[in-house]
């Protein structure tokens, strides 16, 4: 199928870390998407309605909250929810039943008392404001299923070039930026805490795989209403991550330790076998390689 006859694709949140990377990947494939920036005020909520109602595929990566910001600024949760509701409402006005791909949160969706690894059948029940907000978005998407084909991807801790160091999100980005500035690295909680770190291009590959399967009616039907974990599928402790970062930077680093924050999860990593079965997707970037690429992008000649 040529780029001219390809389904219309919209990326909401095209100015963000994941959305921007996805747009560039689609463009390299000869399928440039319609780019919609993240809503930043109530005035922005309905501006993308006309674009979305003509779409065949909507990738929704427009969240503005982080774990820290969700706890400190609840009005941002309301903004994100209203923006999503407006996008879902726009789907009702279109002539198509688009595939609507929502980015959830694999690191906060599941009950914190469950043993890892966590698969998609595990009971939900976040213990953080951020996690509950992301689950509310998933419920809103499910409620709109008559008008669209809902697909939720729950990535774990995404990292990679271009990620901003924001409150409570992106430990790799925080540590590498601190190292580049020759500032201390901050470790919150027990260094033995294990989490799941997935490289940005692996997340984008999963999104692209959903878009490809939209084009096949049988594959699309198999994805209708599906939730998929997207992660590295293996645990890495904070101490192990610190070793990788130190080896990548190539010099001793000053580290400061502090108590776990209220929104920090303990051990959590994801079972990603369902994504492998339905998408033919597997994480392809080793942690050392991913951290090295992120460091090179931050400190290289074109940084």
mmCIF file with all atom_site columns, C-alpha atoms in Angstrom, residues 17-18 21 28 155-163 172 176 196-207 230-233 281-298:
data_model
loop_
_atom_site.group_PDB
_atom_site.id
_atom_site.type_symbol
_atom_site.label_atom_id
_atom_site.label_alt_id
_atom_site.label_comp_id
_atom_site.label_asym_id
_atom_site.label_entity_id
_atom_site.label_seq_id
_atom_site.pdbx_PDB_ins_code
_atom_site.Cartn_x
_atom_site.Cartn_y
_atom_site.Cartn_z
_atom_site.occupancy
_atom_site.B_iso_or_equiv
_atom_site.pdbx_formal_charge
_atom_site.auth_seq_id
_atom_site.auth_comp_id
_atom_site.auth_asym_id
_atom_site.auth_atom_id
_atom_site.pdbx_PDB_model_num
ATOM 1  C CA . UNK A 1 17  ? 9.099  12.499 24.348 1.00 0.00 ? 17  UNK A CA 1
ATOM 2  C CA . UNK A 1 18  ? 7.290  9.407  23.046 1.00 0.00 ? 18  UNK A CA 1
ATOM 3  C CA . UNK A 1 21  ? 9.903  9.912  18.535 1.00 0.00 ? 21  UNK A CA 1
ATOM 4  C CA . UNK A 1 28  ? 10.922 7.515  8.009  1.00 0.00 ? 28  UNK A CA 1
ATOM 5  C CA . UNK A 1 155 ? 4.939  0.852  29.199 1.00 0.00 ? 155 UNK A CA 1
ATOM 6  C CA . UNK A 1 156 ? 7.211  0.518  32.181 1.00 0.00 ? 156 UNK A CA 1
ATOM 7  C CA . UNK A 1 157 ? 9.978  3.029  32.913 1.00 0.00 ? 157 UNK A CA 1
ATOM 8  C CA . UNK A 1 158 ? 10.715 4.504  29.487 1.00 0.00 ? 158 UNK A CA 1
ATOM 9  C CA . UNK A 1 159 ? 14.087 6.156  28.913 1.00 0.00 ? 159 UNK A CA 1
ATOM 10 C CA . UNK A 1 160 ? 16.205 7.350  26.019 1.00 0.00 ? 160 UNK A CA 1
ATOM 11 C CA . UNK A 1 161 ? 17.536 10.362 24.108 1.00 0.00 ? 161 UNK A CA 1
ATOM 12 C CA . UNK A 1 162 ? 15.397 13.463 24.344 1.00 0.00 ? 162 UNK A CA 1
ATOM 13 C CA . UNK A 1 163 ? 13.705 12.628 27.624 1.00 0.00 ? 163 UNK A CA 1
ATOM 14 C CA . UNK A 1 172 ? 18.008 7.459  33.779 1.00 0.00 ? 172 UNK A CA 1
ATOM 15 C CA . UNK A 1 176 ? 22.746 11.224 33.247 1.00 0.00 ? 176 UNK A CA 1
ATOM 16 C CA . UNK A 1 196 ? 11.783 -2.459 34.473 1.00 0.00 ? 196 UNK A CA 1
ATOM 17 C CA . UNK A 1 197 ? 13.561 0.015  32.161 1.00 0.00 ? 197 UNK A CA 1
ATOM 18 C CA . UNK A 1 198 ? 12.516 0.007  28.504 1.00 0.00 ? 198 UNK A CA 1
ATOM 19 C CA . UNK A 1 199 ? 14.261 1.989  25.767 1.00 0.00 ? 199 UNK A CA 1
ATOM 20 C CA . UNK A 1 200 ? 12.229 4.556  23.832 1.00 0.00 ? 200 UNK A CA 1
ATOM 21 C CA . UNK A 1 201 ? 12.763 2.942  20.423 1.00 0.00 ? 201 UNK A CA 1
ATOM 22 C CA . UNK A 1 202 ? 11.375 -0.349 21.743 1.00 0.00 ? 202 UNK A CA 1
ATOM 23 C CA . UNK A 1 203 ? 8.226  1.468  22.871 1.00 0.00 ? 203 UNK A CA 1
ATOM 24 C CA . UNK A 1 204 ? 7.936  3.135  19.466 1.00 0.00 ? 204 UNK A CA 1
ATOM 25 C CA . UNK A 1 205 ? 8.366  -0.249 17.778 1.00 0.00 ? 205 UNK A CA 1
ATOM 26 C CA . UNK A 1 206 ? 5.371  -1.553 19.746 1.00 0.00 ? 206 UNK A CA 1
ATOM 27 C CA . UNK A 1 207 ? 3.273  1.443  18.700 1.00 0.00 ? 207 UNK A CA 1
ATOM 28 C CA . UNK A 1 230 ? 5.499  -2.961 27.114 1.00 0.00 ? 230 UNK A CA 1
ATOM 29 C CA . UNK A 1 231 ? 8.732  -3.304 29.031 1.00 0.00 ? 231 UNK A CA 1
ATOM 30 C CA . UNK A 1 232 ? 12.154 -4.864 29.093 1.00 0.00 ? 232 UNK A CA 1
ATOM 31 C CA . UNK A 1 233 ? 10.644 -7.943 30.713 1.00 0.00 ? 233 UNK A CA 1
ATOM 32 C CA . UNK A 1 281 ? 7.152  -7.485 19.365 1.00 0.00 ? 281 UNK A CA 1
ATOM 33 C CA . UNK A 1 282 ? 10.022 -7.964 21.780 1.00 0.00 ? 282 UNK A CA 1
ATOM 34 C CA . UNK A 1 283 ? 12.303 -5.442 23.472 1.00 0.00 ? 283 UNK A CA 1
ATOM 35 C CA . UNK A 1 284 ? 15.463 -5.255 21.433 1.00 0.00 ? 284 UNK A CA 1
ATOM 36 C CA . UNK A 1 285 ? 17.708 -2.805 23.273 1.00 0.00 ? 285 UNK A CA 1
ATOM 37 C CA . UNK A 1 286 ? 20.005 -3.951 26.039 1.00 0.00 ? 286 UNK A CA 1
ATOM 38 C CA . UNK A 1 287 ? 20.136 -1.614 29.038 1.00 0.00 ? 287 UNK A CA 1
ATOM 39 C CA . UNK A 1 288 ? 23.848 -0.873 28.605 1.00 0.00 ? 288 UNK A CA 1
ATOM 40 C CA . UNK A 1 289 ? 23.363 -0.029 24.938 1.00 0.00 ? 289 UNK A CA 1
ATOM 41 C CA . UNK A 1 290 ? 20.335 2.140  25.668 1.00 0.00 ? 290 UNK A CA 1
ATOM 42 C CA . UNK A 1 291 ? 22.055 4.091  28.431 1.00 0.00 ? 291 UNK A CA 1
ATOM 43 C CA . UNK A 1 292 ? 25.121 4.552  26.220 1.00 0.00 ? 292 UNK A CA 1
ATOM 44 C CA . UNK A 1 293 ? 22.986 5.965  23.383 1.00 0.00 ? 293 UNK A CA 1
ATOM 45 C CA . UNK A 1 294 ? 21.210 8.292  25.804 1.00 0.00 ? 294 UNK A CA 1
ATOM 46 C CA . UNK A 1 295 ? 24.527 9.536  27.206 1.00 0.00 ? 295 UNK A CA 1
ATOM 47 C CA . UNK A 1 296 ? 25.963 10.055 23.725 1.00 0.00 ? 296 UNK A CA 1
ATOM 48 C CA . UNK A 1 297 ? 22.930 12.086 22.678 1.00 0.00 ? 297 UNK A CA 1
ATOM 49 C CA . UNK A 1 298 ? 23.258 14.212 25.799 1.00 0.00 ? 298 UNK A CA 1
#
